[in-house]
Coordinates of C-alpha atoms in Angstrom, one line a residue:
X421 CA 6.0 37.0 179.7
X422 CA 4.2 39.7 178.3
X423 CA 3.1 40.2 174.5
X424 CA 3.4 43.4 172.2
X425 CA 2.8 43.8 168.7
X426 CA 5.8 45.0 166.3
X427 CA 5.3 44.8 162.5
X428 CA 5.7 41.7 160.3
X429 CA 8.8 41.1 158.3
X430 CA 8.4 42.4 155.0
X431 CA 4.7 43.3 155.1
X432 CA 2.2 45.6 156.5
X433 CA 0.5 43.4 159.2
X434 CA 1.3 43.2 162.4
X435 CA 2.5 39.9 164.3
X436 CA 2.8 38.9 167.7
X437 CA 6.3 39.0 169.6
X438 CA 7.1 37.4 173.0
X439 CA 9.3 39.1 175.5
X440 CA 10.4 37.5 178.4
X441 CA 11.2 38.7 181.7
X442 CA 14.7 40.1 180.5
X443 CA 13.5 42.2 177.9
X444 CA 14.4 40.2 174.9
X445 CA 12.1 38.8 172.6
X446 CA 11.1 35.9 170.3
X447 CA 9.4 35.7 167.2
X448 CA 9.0 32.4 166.8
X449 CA 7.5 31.5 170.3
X450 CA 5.0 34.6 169.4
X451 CA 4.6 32.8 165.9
X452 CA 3.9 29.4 167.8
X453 CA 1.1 30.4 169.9
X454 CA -0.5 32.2 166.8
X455 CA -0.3 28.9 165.5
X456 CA -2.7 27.8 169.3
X457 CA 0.4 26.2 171.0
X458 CA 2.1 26.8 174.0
X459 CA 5.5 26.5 174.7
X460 CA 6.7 23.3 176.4
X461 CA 10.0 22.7 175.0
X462 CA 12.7 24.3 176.3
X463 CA 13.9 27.3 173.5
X464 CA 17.4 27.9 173.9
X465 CA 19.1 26.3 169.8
X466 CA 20.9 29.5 168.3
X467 CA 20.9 28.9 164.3
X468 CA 24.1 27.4 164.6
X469 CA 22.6 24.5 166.8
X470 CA 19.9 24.6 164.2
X471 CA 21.9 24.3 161.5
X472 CA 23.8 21.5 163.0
X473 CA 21.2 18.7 163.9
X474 CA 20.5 18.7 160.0
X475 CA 23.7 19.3 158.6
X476 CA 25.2 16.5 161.1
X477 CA 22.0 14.0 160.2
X478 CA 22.5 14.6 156.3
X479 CA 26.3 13.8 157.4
X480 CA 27.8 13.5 154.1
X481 CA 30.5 11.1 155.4
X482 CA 27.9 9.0 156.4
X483 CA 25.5 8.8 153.5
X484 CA 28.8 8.6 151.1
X485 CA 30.5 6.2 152.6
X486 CA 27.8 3.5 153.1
X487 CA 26.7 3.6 149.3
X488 CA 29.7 4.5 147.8
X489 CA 29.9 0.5 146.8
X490 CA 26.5 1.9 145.0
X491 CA 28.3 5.1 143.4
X492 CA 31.3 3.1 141.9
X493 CA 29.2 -0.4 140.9
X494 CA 26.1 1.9 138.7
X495 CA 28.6 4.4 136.9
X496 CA 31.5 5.1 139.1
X497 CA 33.6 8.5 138.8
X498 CA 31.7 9.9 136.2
X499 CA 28.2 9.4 138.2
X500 CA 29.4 10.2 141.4
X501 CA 31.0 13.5 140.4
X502 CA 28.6 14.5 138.1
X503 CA 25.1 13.0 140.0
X504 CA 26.2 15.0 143.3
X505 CA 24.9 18.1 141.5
X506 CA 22.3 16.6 139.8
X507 CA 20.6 15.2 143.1
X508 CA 22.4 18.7 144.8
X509 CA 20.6 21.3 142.7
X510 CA 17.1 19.1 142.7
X511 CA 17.3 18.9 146.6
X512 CA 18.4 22.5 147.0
X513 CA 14.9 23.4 145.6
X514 CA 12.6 21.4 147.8
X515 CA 15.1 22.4 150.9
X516 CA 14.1 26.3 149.6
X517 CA 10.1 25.0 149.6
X518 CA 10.4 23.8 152.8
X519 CA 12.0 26.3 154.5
X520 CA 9.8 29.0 152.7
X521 CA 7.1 27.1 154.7
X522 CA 8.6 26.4 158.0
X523 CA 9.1 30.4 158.7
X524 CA 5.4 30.3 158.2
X525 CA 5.0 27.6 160.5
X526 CA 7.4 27.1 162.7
X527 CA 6.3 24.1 164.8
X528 CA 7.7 20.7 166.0
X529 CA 5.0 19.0 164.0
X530 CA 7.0 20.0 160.4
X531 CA 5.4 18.8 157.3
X532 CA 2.3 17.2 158.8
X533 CA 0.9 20.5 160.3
X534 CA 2.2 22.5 157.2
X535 CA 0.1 20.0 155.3
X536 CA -2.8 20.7 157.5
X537 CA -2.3 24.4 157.2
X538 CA -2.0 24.6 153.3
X539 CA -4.8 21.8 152.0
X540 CA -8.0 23.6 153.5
X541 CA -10.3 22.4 156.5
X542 CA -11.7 20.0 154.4
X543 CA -8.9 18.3 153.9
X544 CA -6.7 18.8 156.8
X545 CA -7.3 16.0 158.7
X546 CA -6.4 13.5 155.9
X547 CA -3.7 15.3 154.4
X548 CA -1.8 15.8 158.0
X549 CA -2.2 12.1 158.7
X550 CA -1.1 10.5 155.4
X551 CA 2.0 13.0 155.4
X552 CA 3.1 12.6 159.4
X553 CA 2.9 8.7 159.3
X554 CA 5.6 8.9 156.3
X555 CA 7.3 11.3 158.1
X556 CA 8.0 9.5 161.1
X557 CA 7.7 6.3 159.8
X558 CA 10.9 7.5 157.1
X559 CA 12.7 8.9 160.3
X560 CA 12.5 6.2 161.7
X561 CA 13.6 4.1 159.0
X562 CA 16.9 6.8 158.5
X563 CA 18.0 5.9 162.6
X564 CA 17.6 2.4 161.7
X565 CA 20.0 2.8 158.6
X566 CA 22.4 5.0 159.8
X567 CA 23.1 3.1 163.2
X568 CA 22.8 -0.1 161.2
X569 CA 25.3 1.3 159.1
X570 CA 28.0 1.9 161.8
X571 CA 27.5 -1.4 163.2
X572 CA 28.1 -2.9 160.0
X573 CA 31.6 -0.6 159.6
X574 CA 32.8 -1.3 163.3
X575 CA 32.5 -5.1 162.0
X576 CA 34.6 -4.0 159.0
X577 CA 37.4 -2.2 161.6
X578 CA 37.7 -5.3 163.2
X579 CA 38.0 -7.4 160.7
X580 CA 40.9 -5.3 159.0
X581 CA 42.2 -4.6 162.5
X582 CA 42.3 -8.3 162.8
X583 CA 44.3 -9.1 159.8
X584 CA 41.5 -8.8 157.4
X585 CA 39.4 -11.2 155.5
X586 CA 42.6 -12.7 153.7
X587 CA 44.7 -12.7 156.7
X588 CA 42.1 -14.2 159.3
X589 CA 40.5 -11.7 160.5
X590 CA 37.0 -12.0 162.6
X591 CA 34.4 -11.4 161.0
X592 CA 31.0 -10.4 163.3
X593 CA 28.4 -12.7 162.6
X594 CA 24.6 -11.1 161.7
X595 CA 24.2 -11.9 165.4
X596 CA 27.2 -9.3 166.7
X597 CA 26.2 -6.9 164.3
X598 CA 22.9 -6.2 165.8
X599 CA 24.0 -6.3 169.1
X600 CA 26.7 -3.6 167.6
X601 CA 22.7 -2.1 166.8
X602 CA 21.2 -2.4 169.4
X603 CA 24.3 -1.0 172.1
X604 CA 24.4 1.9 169.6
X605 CA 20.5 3.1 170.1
X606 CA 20.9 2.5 173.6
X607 CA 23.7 4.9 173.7
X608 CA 21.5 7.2 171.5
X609 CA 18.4 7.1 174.0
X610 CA 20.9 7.9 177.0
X611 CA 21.8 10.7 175.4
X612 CA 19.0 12.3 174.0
X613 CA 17.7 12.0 177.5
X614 CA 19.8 14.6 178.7
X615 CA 18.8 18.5 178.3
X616 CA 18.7 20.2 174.9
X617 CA 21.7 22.3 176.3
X618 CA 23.7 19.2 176.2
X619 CA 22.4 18.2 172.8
X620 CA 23.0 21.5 171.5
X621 CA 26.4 20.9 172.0
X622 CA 26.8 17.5 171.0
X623 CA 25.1 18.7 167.9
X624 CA 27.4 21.7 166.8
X625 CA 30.4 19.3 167.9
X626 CA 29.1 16.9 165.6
X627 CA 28.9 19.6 162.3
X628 CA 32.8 20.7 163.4
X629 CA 33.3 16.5 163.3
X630 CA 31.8 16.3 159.9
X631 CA 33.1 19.3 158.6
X632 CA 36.6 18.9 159.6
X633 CA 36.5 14.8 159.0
X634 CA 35.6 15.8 155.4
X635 CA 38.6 18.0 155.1
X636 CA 40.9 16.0 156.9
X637 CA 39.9 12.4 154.8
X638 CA 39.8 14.3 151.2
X639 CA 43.5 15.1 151.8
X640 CA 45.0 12.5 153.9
X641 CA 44.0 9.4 151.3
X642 CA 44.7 10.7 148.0
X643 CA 47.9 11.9 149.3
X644 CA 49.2 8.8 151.5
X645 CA 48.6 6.3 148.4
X646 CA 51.5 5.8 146.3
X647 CA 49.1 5.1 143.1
X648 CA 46.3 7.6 142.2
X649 CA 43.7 7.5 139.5
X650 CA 43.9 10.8 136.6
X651 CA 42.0 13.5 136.6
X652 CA 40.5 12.5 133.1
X653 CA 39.3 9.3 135.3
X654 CA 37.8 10.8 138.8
X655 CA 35.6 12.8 136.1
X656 CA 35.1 11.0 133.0
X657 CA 35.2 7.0 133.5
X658 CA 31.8 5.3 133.4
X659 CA 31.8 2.3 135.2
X660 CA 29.1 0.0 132.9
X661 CA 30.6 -2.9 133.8
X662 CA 28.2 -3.3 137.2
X663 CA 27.7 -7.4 137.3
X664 CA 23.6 -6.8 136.9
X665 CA 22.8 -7.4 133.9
X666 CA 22.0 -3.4 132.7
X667 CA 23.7 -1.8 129.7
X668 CA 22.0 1.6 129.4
X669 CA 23.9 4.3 130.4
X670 CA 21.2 6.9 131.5
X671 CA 19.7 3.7 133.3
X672 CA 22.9 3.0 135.3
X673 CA 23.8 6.8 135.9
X674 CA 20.0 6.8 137.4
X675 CA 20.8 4.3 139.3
X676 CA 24.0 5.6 140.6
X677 CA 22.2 8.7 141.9
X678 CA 21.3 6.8 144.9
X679 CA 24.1 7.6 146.5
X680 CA 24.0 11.4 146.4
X681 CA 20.1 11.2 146.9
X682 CA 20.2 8.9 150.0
X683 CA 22.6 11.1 151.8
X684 CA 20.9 14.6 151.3
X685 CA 18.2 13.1 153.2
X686 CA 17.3 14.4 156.9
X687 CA 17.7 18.8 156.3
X688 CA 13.4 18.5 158.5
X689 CA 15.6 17.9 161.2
X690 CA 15.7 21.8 161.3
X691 CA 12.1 22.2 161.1
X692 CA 11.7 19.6 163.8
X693 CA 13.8 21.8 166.2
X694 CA 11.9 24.9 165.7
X695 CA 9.9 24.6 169.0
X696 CA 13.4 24.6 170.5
X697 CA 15.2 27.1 168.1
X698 CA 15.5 30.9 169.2
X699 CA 13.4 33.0 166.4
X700 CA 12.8 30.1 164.5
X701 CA 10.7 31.7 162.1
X702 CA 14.0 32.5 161.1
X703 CA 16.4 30.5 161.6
X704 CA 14.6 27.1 161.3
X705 CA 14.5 28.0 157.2
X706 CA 18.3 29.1 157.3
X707 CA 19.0 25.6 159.1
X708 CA 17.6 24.0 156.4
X709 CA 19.0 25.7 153.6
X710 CA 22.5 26.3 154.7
X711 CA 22.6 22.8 155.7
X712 CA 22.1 21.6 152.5
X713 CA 24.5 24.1 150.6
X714 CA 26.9 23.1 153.4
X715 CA 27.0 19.3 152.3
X716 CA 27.1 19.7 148.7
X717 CA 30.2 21.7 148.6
X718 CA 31.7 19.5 151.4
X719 CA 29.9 16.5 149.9
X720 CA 31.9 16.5 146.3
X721 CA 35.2 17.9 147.8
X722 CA 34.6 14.6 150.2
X723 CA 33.8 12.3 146.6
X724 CA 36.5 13.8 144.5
X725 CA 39.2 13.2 147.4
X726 CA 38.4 9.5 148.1
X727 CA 38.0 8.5 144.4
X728 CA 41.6 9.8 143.2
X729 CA 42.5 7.0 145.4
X730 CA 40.8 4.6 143.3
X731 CA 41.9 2.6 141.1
X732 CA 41.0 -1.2 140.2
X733 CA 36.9 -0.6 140.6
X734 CA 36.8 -4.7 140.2
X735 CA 38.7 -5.2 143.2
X736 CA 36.9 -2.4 145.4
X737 CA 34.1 -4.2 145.0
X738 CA 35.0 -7.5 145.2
X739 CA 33.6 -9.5 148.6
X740 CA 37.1 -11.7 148.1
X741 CA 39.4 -7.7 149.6
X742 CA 40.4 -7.8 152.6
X743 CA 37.9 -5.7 153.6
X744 CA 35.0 -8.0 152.5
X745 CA 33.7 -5.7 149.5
X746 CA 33.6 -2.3 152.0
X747 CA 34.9 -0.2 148.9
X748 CA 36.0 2.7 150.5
X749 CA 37.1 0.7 153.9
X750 CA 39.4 -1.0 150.9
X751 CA 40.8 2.1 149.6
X752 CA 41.9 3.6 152.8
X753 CA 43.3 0.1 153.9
X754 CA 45.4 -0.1 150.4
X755 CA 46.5 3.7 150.4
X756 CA 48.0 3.5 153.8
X757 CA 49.2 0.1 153.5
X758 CA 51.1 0.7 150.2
X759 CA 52.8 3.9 151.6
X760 CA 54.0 2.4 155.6
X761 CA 53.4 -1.2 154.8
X762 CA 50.0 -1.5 157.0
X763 CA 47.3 -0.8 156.8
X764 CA 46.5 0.6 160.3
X765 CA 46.4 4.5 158.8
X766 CA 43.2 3.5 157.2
X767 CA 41.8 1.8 160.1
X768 CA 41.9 5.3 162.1
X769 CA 40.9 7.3 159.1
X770 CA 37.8 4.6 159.2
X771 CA 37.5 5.5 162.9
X772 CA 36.8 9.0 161.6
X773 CA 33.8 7.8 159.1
X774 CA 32.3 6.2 162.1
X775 CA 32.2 8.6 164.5
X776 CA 30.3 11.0 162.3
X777 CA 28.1 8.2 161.4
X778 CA 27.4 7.9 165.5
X779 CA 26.7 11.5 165.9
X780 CA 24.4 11.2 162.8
X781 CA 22.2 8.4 164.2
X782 CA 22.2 10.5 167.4
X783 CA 20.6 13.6 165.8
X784 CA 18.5 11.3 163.9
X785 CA 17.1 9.9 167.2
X786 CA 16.7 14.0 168.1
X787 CA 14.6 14.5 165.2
X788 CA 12.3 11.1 165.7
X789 CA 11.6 12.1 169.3
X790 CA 10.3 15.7 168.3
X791 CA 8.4 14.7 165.8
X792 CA 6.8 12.0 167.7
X793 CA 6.1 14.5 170.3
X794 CA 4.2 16.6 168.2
X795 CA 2.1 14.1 166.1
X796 CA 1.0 12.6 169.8
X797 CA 0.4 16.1 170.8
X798 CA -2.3 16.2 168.1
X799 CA -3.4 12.2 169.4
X800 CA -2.5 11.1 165.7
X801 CA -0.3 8.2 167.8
X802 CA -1.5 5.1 169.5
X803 CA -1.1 5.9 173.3
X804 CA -0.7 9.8 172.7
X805 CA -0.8 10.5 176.2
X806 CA 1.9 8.6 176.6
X807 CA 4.3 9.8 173.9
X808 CA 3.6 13.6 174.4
X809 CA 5.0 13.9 178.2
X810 CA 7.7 15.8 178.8
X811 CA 10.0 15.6 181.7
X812 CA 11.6 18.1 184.2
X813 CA 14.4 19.1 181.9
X814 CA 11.3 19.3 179.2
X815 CA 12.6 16.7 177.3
X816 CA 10.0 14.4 175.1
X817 CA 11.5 11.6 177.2
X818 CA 8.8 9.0 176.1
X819 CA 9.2 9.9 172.2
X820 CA 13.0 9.4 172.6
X821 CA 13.1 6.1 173.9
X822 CA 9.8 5.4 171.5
X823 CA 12.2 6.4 168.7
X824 CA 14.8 3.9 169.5
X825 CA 12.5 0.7 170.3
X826 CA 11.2 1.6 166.4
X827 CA 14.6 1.4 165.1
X828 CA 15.5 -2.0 166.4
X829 CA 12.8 -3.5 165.7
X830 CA 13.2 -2.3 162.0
X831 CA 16.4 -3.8 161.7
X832 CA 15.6 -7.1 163.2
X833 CA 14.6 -8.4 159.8
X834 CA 18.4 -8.3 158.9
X835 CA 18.5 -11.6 160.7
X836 CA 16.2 -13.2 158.1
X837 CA 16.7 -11.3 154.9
X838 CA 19.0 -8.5 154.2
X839 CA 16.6 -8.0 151.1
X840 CA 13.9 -7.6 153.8
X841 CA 16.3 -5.5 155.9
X842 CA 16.9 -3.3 153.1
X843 CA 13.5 -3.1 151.4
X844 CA 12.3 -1.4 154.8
X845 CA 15.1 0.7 155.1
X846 CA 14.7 2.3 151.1
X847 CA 11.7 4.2 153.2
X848 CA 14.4 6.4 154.9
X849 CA 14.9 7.7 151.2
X850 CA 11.2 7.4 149.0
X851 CA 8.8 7.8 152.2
X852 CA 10.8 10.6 153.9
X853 CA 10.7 12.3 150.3
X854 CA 7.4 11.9 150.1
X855 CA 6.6 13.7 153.2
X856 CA 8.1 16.3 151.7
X857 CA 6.9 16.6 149.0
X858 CA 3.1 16.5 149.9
X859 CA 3.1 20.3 152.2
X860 CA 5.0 21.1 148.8
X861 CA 2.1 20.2 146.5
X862 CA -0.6 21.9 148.6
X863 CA 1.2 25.0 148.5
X864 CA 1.6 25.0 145.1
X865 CA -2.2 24.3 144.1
X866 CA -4.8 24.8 147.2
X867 CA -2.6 27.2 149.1
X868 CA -1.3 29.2 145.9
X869 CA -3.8 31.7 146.3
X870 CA -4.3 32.1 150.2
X871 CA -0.6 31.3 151.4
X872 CA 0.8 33.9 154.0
X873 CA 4.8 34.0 153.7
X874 CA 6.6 34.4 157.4
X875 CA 10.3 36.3 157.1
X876 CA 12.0 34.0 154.5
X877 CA 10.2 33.7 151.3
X878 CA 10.6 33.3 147.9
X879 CA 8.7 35.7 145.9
X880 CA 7.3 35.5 142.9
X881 CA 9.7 32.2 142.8
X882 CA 7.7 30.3 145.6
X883 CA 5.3 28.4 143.0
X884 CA 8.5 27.7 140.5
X885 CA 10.5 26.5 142.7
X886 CA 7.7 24.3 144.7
X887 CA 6.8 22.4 141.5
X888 CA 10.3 21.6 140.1
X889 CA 10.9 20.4 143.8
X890 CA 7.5 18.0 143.4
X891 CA 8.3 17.1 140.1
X892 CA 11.5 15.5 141.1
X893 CA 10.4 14.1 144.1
X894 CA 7.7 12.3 141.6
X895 CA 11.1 11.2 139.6
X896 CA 13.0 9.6 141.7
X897 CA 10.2 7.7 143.5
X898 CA 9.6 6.2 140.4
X899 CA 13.3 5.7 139.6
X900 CA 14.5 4.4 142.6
X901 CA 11.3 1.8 142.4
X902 CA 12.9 0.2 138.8
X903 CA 14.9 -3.0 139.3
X904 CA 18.5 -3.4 140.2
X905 CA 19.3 -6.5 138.3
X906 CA 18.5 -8.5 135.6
X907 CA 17.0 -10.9 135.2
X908 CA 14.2 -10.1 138.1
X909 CA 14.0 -12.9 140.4
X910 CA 12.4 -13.4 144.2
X911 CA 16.3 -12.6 145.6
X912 CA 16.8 -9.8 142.8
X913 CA 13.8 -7.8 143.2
X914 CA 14.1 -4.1 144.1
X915 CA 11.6 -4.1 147.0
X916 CA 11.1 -0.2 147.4
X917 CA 7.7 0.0 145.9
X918 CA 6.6 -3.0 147.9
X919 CA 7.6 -1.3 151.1
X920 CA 6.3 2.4 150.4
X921 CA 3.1 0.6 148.9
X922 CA 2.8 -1.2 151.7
X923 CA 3.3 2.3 154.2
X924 CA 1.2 3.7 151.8
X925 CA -1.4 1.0 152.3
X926 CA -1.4 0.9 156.3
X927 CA -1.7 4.5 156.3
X928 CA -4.5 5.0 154.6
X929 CA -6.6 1.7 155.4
X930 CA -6.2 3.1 159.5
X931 CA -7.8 6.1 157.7
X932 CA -10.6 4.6 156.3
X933 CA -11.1 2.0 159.3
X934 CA -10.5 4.0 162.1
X935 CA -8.8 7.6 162.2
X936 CA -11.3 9.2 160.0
X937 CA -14.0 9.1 162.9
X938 CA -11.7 10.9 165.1
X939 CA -8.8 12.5 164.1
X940 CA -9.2 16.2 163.2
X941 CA -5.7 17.4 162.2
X942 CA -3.3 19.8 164.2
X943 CA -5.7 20.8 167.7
X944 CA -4.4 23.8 170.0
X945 CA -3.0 22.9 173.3
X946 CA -3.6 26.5 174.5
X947 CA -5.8 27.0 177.6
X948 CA -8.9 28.2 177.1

């Protein structure tokens, strides 16, 4: 491989482009060893494969279908419908701040090196390792929901498969349900030992999945049911009568936007590729972006569908259905069962949800394993060394089965306390957010002067756009922190600030104790 020099997108300087042996060439491998690393991952994602690791972790059948109990019990119709673009148009602005900054730096390492990059020398160090641990840590807690979550809905399939909760049906005990957990990771380790060729393909087969799931579900429910709700209801009824004790309506919409905010979670997947994605100065930003545009069109068209085939929100949600209080597991039992007289229709449409929640947890287990890789790469990990190697198909082999240990372990708790469980879990949504938000903030204030744009930028827009996507980070951390229920008891408590507070605690007493002595922030890995 040889290097030349060709002129910068959209500017006057000159940057570095790597052409291999057959002639083509590779800005973001150039923009990569500008950035003092060499190239150890194998780069072979097109932007499609990009595009797909995020858009199939975001997985809008997944996110949607585990909380839309949560959509329907805090506002129902009117929130869901409504909040989607709320929580759309708020994400869609840090998504375009994020991206702006990946085609600057397009490394494995994300939001912690970007953090590094944009808050000064002084401050690199610190900045890098208060925004990685959230990172990882949130990634981690997102595999352990998501495959959690499909363990949970295979126990649902079975018990409707087996006659349901009314007609004695098995139900998995806590004990079967992380065993579902645990078999599920394994599977997910297995495969994201196998070469990113593979992945890339299991990756863009998942997006067609999600894609064409969305499509198929949206139309198949609301037509099989013999009863559907109004229009006037899938877009106007608010569903204050939630069982928790809250009567404001701006409090229970906030509430509701859980749901839309907890699935359009995971789009770093696309920066976390870029050490494996073909110009991904490039194409890592139009990963991210499109993925998110992507899942808020399908995303509502996926809401609207399922809730014309609502219609007693009491029942849904009741724990007495024969579903067990699986909402949407309910309504696709009911629609096909009221058309054919069974309910196995559903069941198979169900079967659908939970393959695109598998793929999801597999990309999820993708991500983890690249970022780990690159935060050991820069010893910010206990037994770097370790985590950093990468086999003869140059797969982070270490960080992938590193990812999946985390995961179970995270959702051992369930056997205890589901509010435990779930507590450590709301990280996947506040402590991922938070990672993003922090490179955000630093190139808004300290890097607003000095910041160098790569080929996707956003003008004169960059600053606008970077504090409306802090400011609403800010928001919903503090939202999504307020109680639940009322009154506020030990078993009522909405843990989330307990379990970021305590992250955010961990984090920064290692700091203080330990990693202040010795770790210096992003370090080249170029010889020489």
């Amino acid at each position: 491989m040889t290097w030349n020099k060709s002129p910068a997108d959209g500017g006057g300087s000159a940057v570095a482009v790597a052409v291999d042996a057959d002639g083509g060439d590779d800005t973001g491998m150039a923009r990569l060893r500008e950035l003092g690393y060499k190239q150890e991952l194998k780069r072979d994602l097109s932007v499609l494969s990009n595009f797909a690791f995020s858009f199939s972790i975001i997985s809008v059948l997944t996110g949607i279908t585990t909380l839309y109990n949560t959509g329907l019990n805090f506002g129902g119709p009117a929130t869901m419908t409504f909040g989607w673009f709320v929580a759309g148009g708020f994400t869609m602005t840090v998504g375009l701040s994020m991206a702006e900054i990946c085609s600057s730096f397009p490394t494995s390492g994300g939001l912690y090196y970007w953090s590094a990059r944009l808050s000064g020398k002084r401050w690199a160090p610190f900045a890098s390792w208060i925004t990685g641990w959230f990172n990882i840590v949130g990634q981690w807690a997102v595999t352990t929901s998501v495959d959690y979550s499909l363990a949970q809905l295979i126990q649902v399939i079975i018990l409707l498969a087996t006659g349901g909760k009314n007609g004695g049906g098995y139900l998995a005990s806590k004990y079967v349900v992380i065993a579902f957990h645990a078999a599920i990771l394994l599977s997910h380790a297995v495969i994201n030992s196998l070469p990113i060729t593979v992945l890339s393909f299991f990756g863009q087969f998942a997006a067609a999945w999600n894609m064409l799931g969305v499509f198929v579900l949206m139309i198949a429910v609301p037509t099989v049911a013999t009863e559907r709700a109004s229009a006037d209801f899938v877009f106007t009824h608010f569903n204050t009568d939630n069982g928790a004790g809250i009567h404001s309506n701006f409090y229970i919409f906030v509430l509701g936007l859980l749901m839309s905010q907890y699935t359009l979670t995971g789009y770093d997947a696309s920066a976390h590729m870029t050490e494996e994605t073909k110009n991904a100065d490039k194409n890592g930003p139009i990963g991210i972006i499109s993925a998110i545009g992507i899942s808020i069109v399908v995303g509502w068209g996926y809401i609207l569908g399922i809730t014309f085939a609502v219609k007693d929100i009491p029942y849904l949600l009741s724990p007495n259905n024969e579903a067990g209080g699986y909402a949407i597991a309910e309504v696709f039992y009911l629609a096909f069962k009221s058309r054919y007289g069974n309910g196995v229709g559903g069941i198979i449409c169900l079967g659908i949800v939970a393959v695109a929640i598998y793929f999801c947890g597999m990309s999820s287990v993708t991500s983890n394993s690249r970022m780990a890789y690159a935060f050991s790469r820069d010893g910010a990990m206990p037994f770097s060394s370790v985590w950093h190697k990468v086999n003869n198909q140059e797969v982070p082999i270490n960080a992938v089965w590193l990812s999946v240990s985390v995961a179970l372990c995270m959702a051992l708790p369930s056997l205890g306390s589901l509010v435990a469980f779930q507590a450590m879990v709301s990280i996947a949504t506040i402590g991922l957010y938070i990672s993003y938000a922090l490179p955000i903030l630093f190139r808004v204030t300290l890097a607003r002067k000095h910041f160098s744009p790569g080929p996707f930028n956003l003008g004169r827009y960059g600053v606008l756009v970077g504090w409306v996507a802090v400011l609403w980070v800010a928001t919903i951390t503090v939202l999504f922190s307020l109680p639940v229920t009322y009154p506020v008891t030990k078993d009522t408590l909405n843990y989330t600030p307990v379990a970021v507070g305590g992250l955010f605690f961990l984090v920064l007493s290692s700091w203080m104790l330990s990693a202040r002595r010795w770790f210096k922030g992003p370090v080249t890995n170029l010889d020489g």
